[in-house]
Coordinates of C-alpha atoms in Angstrom, one line a residue:
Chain Q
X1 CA 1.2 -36.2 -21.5
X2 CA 0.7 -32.7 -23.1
X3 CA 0.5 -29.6 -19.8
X4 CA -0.8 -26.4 -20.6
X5 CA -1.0 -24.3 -17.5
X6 CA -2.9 -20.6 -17.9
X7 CA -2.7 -18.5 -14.9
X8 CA -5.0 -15.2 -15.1
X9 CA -5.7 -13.0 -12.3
X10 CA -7.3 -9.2 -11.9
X11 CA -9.4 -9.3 -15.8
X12 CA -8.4 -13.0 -16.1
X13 CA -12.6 -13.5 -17.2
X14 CA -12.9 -11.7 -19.9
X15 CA -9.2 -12.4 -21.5
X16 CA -10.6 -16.4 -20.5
X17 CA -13.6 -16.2 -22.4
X18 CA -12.0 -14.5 -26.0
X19 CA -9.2 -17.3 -25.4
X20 CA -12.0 -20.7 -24.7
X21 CA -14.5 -19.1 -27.1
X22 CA -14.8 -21.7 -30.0
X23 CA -11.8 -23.7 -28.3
X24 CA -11.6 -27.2 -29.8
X25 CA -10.7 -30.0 -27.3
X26 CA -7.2 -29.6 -28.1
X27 CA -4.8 -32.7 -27.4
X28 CA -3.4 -31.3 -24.1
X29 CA -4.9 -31.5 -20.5
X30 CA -5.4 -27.9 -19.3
X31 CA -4.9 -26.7 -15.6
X32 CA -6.4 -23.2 -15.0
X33 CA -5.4 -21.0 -12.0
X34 CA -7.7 -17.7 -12.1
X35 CA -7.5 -15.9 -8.4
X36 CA -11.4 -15.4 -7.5
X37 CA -13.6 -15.4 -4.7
X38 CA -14.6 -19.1 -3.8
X39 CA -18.2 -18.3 -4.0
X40 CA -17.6 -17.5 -7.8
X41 CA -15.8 -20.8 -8.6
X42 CA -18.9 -22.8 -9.6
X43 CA -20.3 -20.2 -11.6
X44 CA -17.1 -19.6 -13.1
X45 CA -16.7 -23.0 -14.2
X46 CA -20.5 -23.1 -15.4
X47 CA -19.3 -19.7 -17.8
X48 CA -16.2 -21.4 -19.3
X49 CA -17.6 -24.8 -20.3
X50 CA -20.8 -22.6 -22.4
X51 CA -17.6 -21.4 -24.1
X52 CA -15.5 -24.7 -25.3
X53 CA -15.8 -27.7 -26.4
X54 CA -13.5 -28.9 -24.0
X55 CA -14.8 -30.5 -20.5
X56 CA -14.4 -28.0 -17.8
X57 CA -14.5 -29.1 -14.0
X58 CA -13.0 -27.8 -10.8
X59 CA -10.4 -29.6 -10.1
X60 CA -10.6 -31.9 -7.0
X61 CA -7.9 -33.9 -5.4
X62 CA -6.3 -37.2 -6.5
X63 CA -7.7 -36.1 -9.7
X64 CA -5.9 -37.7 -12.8
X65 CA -5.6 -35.2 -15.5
X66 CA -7.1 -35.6 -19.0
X67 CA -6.2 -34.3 -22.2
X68 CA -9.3 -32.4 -23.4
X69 CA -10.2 -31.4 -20.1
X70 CA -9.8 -27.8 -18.2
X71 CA -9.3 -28.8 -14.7
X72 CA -9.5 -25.2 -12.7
X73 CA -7.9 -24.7 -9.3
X74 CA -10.5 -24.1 -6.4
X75 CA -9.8 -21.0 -4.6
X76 CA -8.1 -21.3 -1.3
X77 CA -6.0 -24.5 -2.1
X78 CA -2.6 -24.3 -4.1
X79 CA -2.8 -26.9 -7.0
X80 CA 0.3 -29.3 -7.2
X81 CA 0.6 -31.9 -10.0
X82 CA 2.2 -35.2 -8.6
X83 CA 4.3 -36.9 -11.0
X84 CA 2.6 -34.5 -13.6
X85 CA 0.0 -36.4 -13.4
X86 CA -2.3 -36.2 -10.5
X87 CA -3.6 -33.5 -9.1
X88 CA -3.0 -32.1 -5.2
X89 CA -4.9 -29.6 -3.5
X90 CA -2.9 -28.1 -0.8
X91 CA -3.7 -25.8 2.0
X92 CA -1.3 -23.4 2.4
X93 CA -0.3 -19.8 2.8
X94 CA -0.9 -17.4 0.1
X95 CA 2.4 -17.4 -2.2
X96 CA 2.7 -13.8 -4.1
X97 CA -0.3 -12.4 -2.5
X98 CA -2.4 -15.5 -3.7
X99 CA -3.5 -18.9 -3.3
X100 CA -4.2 -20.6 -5.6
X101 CA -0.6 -19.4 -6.8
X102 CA 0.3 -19.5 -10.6
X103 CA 3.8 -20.1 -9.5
X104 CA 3.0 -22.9 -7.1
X105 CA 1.7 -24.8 -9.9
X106 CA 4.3 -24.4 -12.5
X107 CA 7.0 -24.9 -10.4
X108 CA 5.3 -28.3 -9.2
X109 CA 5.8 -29.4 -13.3
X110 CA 8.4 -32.3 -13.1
X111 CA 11.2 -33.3 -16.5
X112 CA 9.3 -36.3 -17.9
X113 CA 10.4 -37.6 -20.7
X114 CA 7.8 -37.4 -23.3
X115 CA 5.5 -34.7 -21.3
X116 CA 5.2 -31.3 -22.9
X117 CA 4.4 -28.3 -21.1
X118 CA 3.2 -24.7 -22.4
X119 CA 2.5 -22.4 -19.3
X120 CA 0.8 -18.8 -20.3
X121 CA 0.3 -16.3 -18.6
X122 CA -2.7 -13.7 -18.6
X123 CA -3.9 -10.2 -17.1
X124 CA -3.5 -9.7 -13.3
X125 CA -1.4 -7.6 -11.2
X126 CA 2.1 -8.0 -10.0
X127 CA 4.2 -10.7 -10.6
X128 CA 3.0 -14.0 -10.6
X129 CA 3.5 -16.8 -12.9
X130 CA 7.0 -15.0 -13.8
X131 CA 8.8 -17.6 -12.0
X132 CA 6.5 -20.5 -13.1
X133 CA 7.0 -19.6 -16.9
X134 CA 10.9 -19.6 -16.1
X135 CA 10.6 -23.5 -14.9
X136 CA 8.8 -24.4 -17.7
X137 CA 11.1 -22.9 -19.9
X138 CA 13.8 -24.9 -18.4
X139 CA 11.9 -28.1 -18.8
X140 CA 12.1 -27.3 -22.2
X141 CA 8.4 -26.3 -22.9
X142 CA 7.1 -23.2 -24.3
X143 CA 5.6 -19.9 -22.3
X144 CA 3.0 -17.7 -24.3
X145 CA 1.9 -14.0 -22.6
X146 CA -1.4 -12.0 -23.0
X147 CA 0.1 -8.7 -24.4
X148 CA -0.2 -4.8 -23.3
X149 CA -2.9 -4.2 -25.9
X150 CA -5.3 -6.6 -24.6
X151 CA -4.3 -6.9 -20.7
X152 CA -6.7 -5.4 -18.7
X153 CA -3.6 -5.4 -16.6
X154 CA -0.6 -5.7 -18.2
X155 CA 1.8 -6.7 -14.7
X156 CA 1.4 -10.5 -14.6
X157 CA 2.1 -10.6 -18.3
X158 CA 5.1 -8.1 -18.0
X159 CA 6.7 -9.7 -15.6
X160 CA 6.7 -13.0 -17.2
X161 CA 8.2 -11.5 -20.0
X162 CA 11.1 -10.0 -18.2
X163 CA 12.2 -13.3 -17.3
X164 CA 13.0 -14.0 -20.9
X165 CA 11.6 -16.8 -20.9
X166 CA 8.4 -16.0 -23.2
X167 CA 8.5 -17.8 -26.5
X168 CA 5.3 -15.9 -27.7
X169 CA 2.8 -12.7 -26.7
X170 CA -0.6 -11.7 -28.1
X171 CA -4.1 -11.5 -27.8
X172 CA -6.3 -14.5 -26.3
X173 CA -7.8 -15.1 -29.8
X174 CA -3.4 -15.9 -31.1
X175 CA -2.9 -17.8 -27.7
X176 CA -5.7 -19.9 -28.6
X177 CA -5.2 -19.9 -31.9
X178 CA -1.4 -21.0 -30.8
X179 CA -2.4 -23.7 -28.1
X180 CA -4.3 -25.5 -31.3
X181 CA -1.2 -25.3 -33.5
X182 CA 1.1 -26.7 -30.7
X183 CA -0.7 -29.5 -29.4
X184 CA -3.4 -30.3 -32.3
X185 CA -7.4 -31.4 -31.7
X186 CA -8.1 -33.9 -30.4
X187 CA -10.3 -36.7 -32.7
X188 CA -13.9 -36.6 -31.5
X189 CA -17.2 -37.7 -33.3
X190 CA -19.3 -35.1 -32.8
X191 CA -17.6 -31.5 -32.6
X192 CA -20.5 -28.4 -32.8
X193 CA -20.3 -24.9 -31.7
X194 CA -23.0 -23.0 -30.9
X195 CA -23.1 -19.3 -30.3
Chain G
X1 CA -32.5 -7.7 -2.2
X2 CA -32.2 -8.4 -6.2
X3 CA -28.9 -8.4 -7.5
X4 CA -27.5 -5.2 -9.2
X5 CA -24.4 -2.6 -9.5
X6 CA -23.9 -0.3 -7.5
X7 CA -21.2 2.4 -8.8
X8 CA -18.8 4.3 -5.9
X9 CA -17.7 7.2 -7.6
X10 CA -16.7 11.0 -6.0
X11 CA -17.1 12.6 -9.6
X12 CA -20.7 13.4 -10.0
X13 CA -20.3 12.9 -13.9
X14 CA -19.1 9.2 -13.4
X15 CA -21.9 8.5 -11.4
X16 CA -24.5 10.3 -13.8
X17 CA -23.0 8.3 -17.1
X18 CA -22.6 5.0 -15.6
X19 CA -26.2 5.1 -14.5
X20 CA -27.4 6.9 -17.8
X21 CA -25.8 3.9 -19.6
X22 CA -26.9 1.1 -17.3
X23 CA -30.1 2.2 -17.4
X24 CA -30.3 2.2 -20.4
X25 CA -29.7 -1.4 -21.0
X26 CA -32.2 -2.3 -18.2
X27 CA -29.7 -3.4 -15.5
X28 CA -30.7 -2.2 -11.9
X29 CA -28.2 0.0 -11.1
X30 CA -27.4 2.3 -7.9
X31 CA -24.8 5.3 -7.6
X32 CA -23.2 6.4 -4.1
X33 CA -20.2 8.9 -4.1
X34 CA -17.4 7.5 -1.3
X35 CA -16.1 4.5 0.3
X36 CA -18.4 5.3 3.5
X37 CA -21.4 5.6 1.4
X38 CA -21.0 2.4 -0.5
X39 CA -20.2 0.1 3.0
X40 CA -23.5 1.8 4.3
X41 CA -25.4 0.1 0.9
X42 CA -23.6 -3.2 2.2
X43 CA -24.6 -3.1 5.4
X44 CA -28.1 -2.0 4.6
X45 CA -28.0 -5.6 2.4
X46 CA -26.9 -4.6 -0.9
X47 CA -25.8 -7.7 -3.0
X48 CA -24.2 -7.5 -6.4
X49 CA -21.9 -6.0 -8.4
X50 CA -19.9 -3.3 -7.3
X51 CA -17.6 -1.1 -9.7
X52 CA -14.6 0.8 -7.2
X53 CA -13.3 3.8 -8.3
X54 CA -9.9 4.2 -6.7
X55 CA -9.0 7.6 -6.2
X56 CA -11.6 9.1 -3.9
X57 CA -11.1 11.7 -1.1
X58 CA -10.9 10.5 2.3
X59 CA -11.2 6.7 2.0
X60 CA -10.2 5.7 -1.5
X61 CA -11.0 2.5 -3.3
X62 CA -8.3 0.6 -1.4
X63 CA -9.4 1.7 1.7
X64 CA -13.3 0.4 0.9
X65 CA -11.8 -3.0 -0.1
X66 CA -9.7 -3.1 3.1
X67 CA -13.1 -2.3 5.3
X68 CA -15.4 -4.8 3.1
X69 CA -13.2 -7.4 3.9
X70 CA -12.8 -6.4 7.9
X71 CA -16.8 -6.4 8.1
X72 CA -17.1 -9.5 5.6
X73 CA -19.2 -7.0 3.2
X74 CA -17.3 -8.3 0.2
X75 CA -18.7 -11.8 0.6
X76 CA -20.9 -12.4 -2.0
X77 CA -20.1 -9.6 -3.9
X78 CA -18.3 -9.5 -7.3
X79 CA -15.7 -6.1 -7.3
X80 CA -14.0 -4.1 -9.9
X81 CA -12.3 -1.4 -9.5
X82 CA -12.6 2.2 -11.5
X83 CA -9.3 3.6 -12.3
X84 CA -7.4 5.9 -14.4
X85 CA -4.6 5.0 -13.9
X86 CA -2.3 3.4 -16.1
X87 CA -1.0 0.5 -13.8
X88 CA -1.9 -0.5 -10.3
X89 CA -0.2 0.7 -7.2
X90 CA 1.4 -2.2 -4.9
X91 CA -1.3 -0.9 -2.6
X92 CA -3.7 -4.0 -4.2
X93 CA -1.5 -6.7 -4.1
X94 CA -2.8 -7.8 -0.5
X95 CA -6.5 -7.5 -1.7
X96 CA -6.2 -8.4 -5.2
X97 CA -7.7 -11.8 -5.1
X98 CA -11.0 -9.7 -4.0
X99 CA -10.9 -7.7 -7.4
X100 CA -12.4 -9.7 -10.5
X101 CA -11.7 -6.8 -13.4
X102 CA -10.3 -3.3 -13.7
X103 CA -12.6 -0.8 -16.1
X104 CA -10.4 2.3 -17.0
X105 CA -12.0 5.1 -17.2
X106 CA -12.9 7.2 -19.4
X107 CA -15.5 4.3 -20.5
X108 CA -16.6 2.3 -23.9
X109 CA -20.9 2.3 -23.0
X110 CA -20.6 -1.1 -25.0
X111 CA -17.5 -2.4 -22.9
X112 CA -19.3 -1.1 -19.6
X113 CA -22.7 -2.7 -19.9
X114 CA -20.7 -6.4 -21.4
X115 CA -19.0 -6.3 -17.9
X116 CA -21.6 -5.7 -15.9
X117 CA -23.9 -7.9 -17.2
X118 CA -21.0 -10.6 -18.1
X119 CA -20.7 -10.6 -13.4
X120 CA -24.0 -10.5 -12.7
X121 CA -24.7 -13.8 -14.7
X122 CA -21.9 -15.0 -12.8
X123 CA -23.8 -13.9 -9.4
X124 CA -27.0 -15.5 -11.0
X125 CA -25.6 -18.8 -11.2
X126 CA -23.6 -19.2 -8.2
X127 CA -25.6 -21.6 -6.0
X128 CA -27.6 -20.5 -3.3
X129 CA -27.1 -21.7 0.6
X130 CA -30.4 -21.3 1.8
X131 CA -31.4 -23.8 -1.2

């Protein structure tokens, strides 16, 4: 099972649409945190899949994840990934500020042999997802960062990369453009952007 | 109430530009020029987009946020704040997952109407209760 986990926060929309704009279904099951509102998370969802040719749904529990699909975290419910595999809503208290947490979901990533795991990290303020980028790096994946230049907030990004951890930083248009060349597309019959 | 932007801005030049430009492109757009002001648009039922400017006499942008959320004004309602400020203060960490985007000031016309319009599609399509 290929992992990417992107966790965006304070300007996370706009980096999310330049990054899922003209995004093939890559070969790699995508778990989104972006801290919103609730009421948003329908219409949020709606935006991103007009973007991608990838199939976007909030996420929803006991879910089994998908390569090819974006599975986004509702707001108010940390996402967990059991066995890397399914998915686990869980009530909780806000962990750096938030819930959903960036960090909560990282750090939830299990050593499987034969799973791969990117985590990235976009615009937000303060500090989370630093610690989540730092797991994955120890599992032996790969963390990319949103850099100054484009961050509408450059904290959540920063701070990742003060770990050390960070393999790669750039614009949305590189990190996808990256996410492709890690993981590859995946084979469909009928692939066809439109606008 | 129709959906639309409201700017909360002390510097009458903001508010003059921002509505010049929004205007412009058609979008509905209010001005109001302090925290106290903008709540009272809440109250009174406004429903949209609101863009924050942080540092304002008296009760600053924070400060707003802080009293949406007490009165449940912010329900509904997509926020960004107004800043010139290079980085946000730790003040925003405990309200941050209220606050969609941050628009630096001074602003890009282009930039400024793409955000605005980019949120209130969002608020278009976000399914109604009553329905």
């Amino acid at each position: 099972m290929n992992i990417v986990m992107i966790g965006a926060s304070t300007g996370g929309p706009k980096a999310l649409r330049s990054l899922f704009e003209y995004l093939p279904r890559i070969d790699a099951a995508v778990i989104l945190i972006q801290h919103m509102p609730k009421f948003l998370n329908v219409s949020f969802c709606k935006a991103l899949s007009e973007r991608t040719l990838m199939d976007v749904h909030l996420a929803v529990q006991d879910q089994l994840l998908e390569h090819g699909v974006v599975h986004v975290a509702p707001s108010e419910y940390h996402l967990v990934l059991a066995d890397n595999r399914r998915i686990d809503l869980v009530r909780g208290v806000k962990v750096n500020y938030v819930c959903p947490s960036v960090d909560v979901a990282m750090l939830s990533l299990q050593a499987r042999r034969d799973d791969r795991f990117v985590g990235v990290v976009l615009t937000g303020m303060a500090a989370d997802g630093a610690e989540g980028v730092r797991h994955i790096k120890n599992l032996g994946g790969m963390a990319f960062v949103q850099n100054q230049m484009t961050a509408a907030v450059y904290d959540m990004p920063h701070s990742a990369l003060l770990t050390g951890a960070v393999d790669f930083q750039g614009s949305p248009k590189s990190l996808r453009e990256k996410l492709v060349e890690t993981f590859g597309v995946l084979e469909t019959t009928t692939q066809t952007v439109t606008g | 109430m129709s959906k639309q932007i409201m700017i909360v801005d002390d510097d009458p030049a903001v508010r003059y530009t921002v509505l010049e430009v929004l205007r412009g492109a058609d979008m509905n757009a209010i001005a109001v020029d302090s925290g106290e002001a903008c709540l009272e648009e809440l109250r009174k039922g406004f429903h949209g987009v609101i863009l924050l400017d942080i540092m304002m006499p008296g009760m600053d942008g924070w400060d707003t946020l802080e009293a949406m959320k007490r009165e449940g004004l912010n329900e509904g309602n997509i926020v960004c704040m107004l800043t010139a400020v290079i980085s946000p203060s730790e003040e925003m960490d405990s309200v941050k997952d209220n606050v969609l985007d941050y628009v630096r000031k001074p602003f890009d016309p282009d930039g400024l109407i793409a955000t605005a319009k980019e949120y209130l599609s969002y608020l278009r399509t976000v399914p109604d209760e009553n329905e």
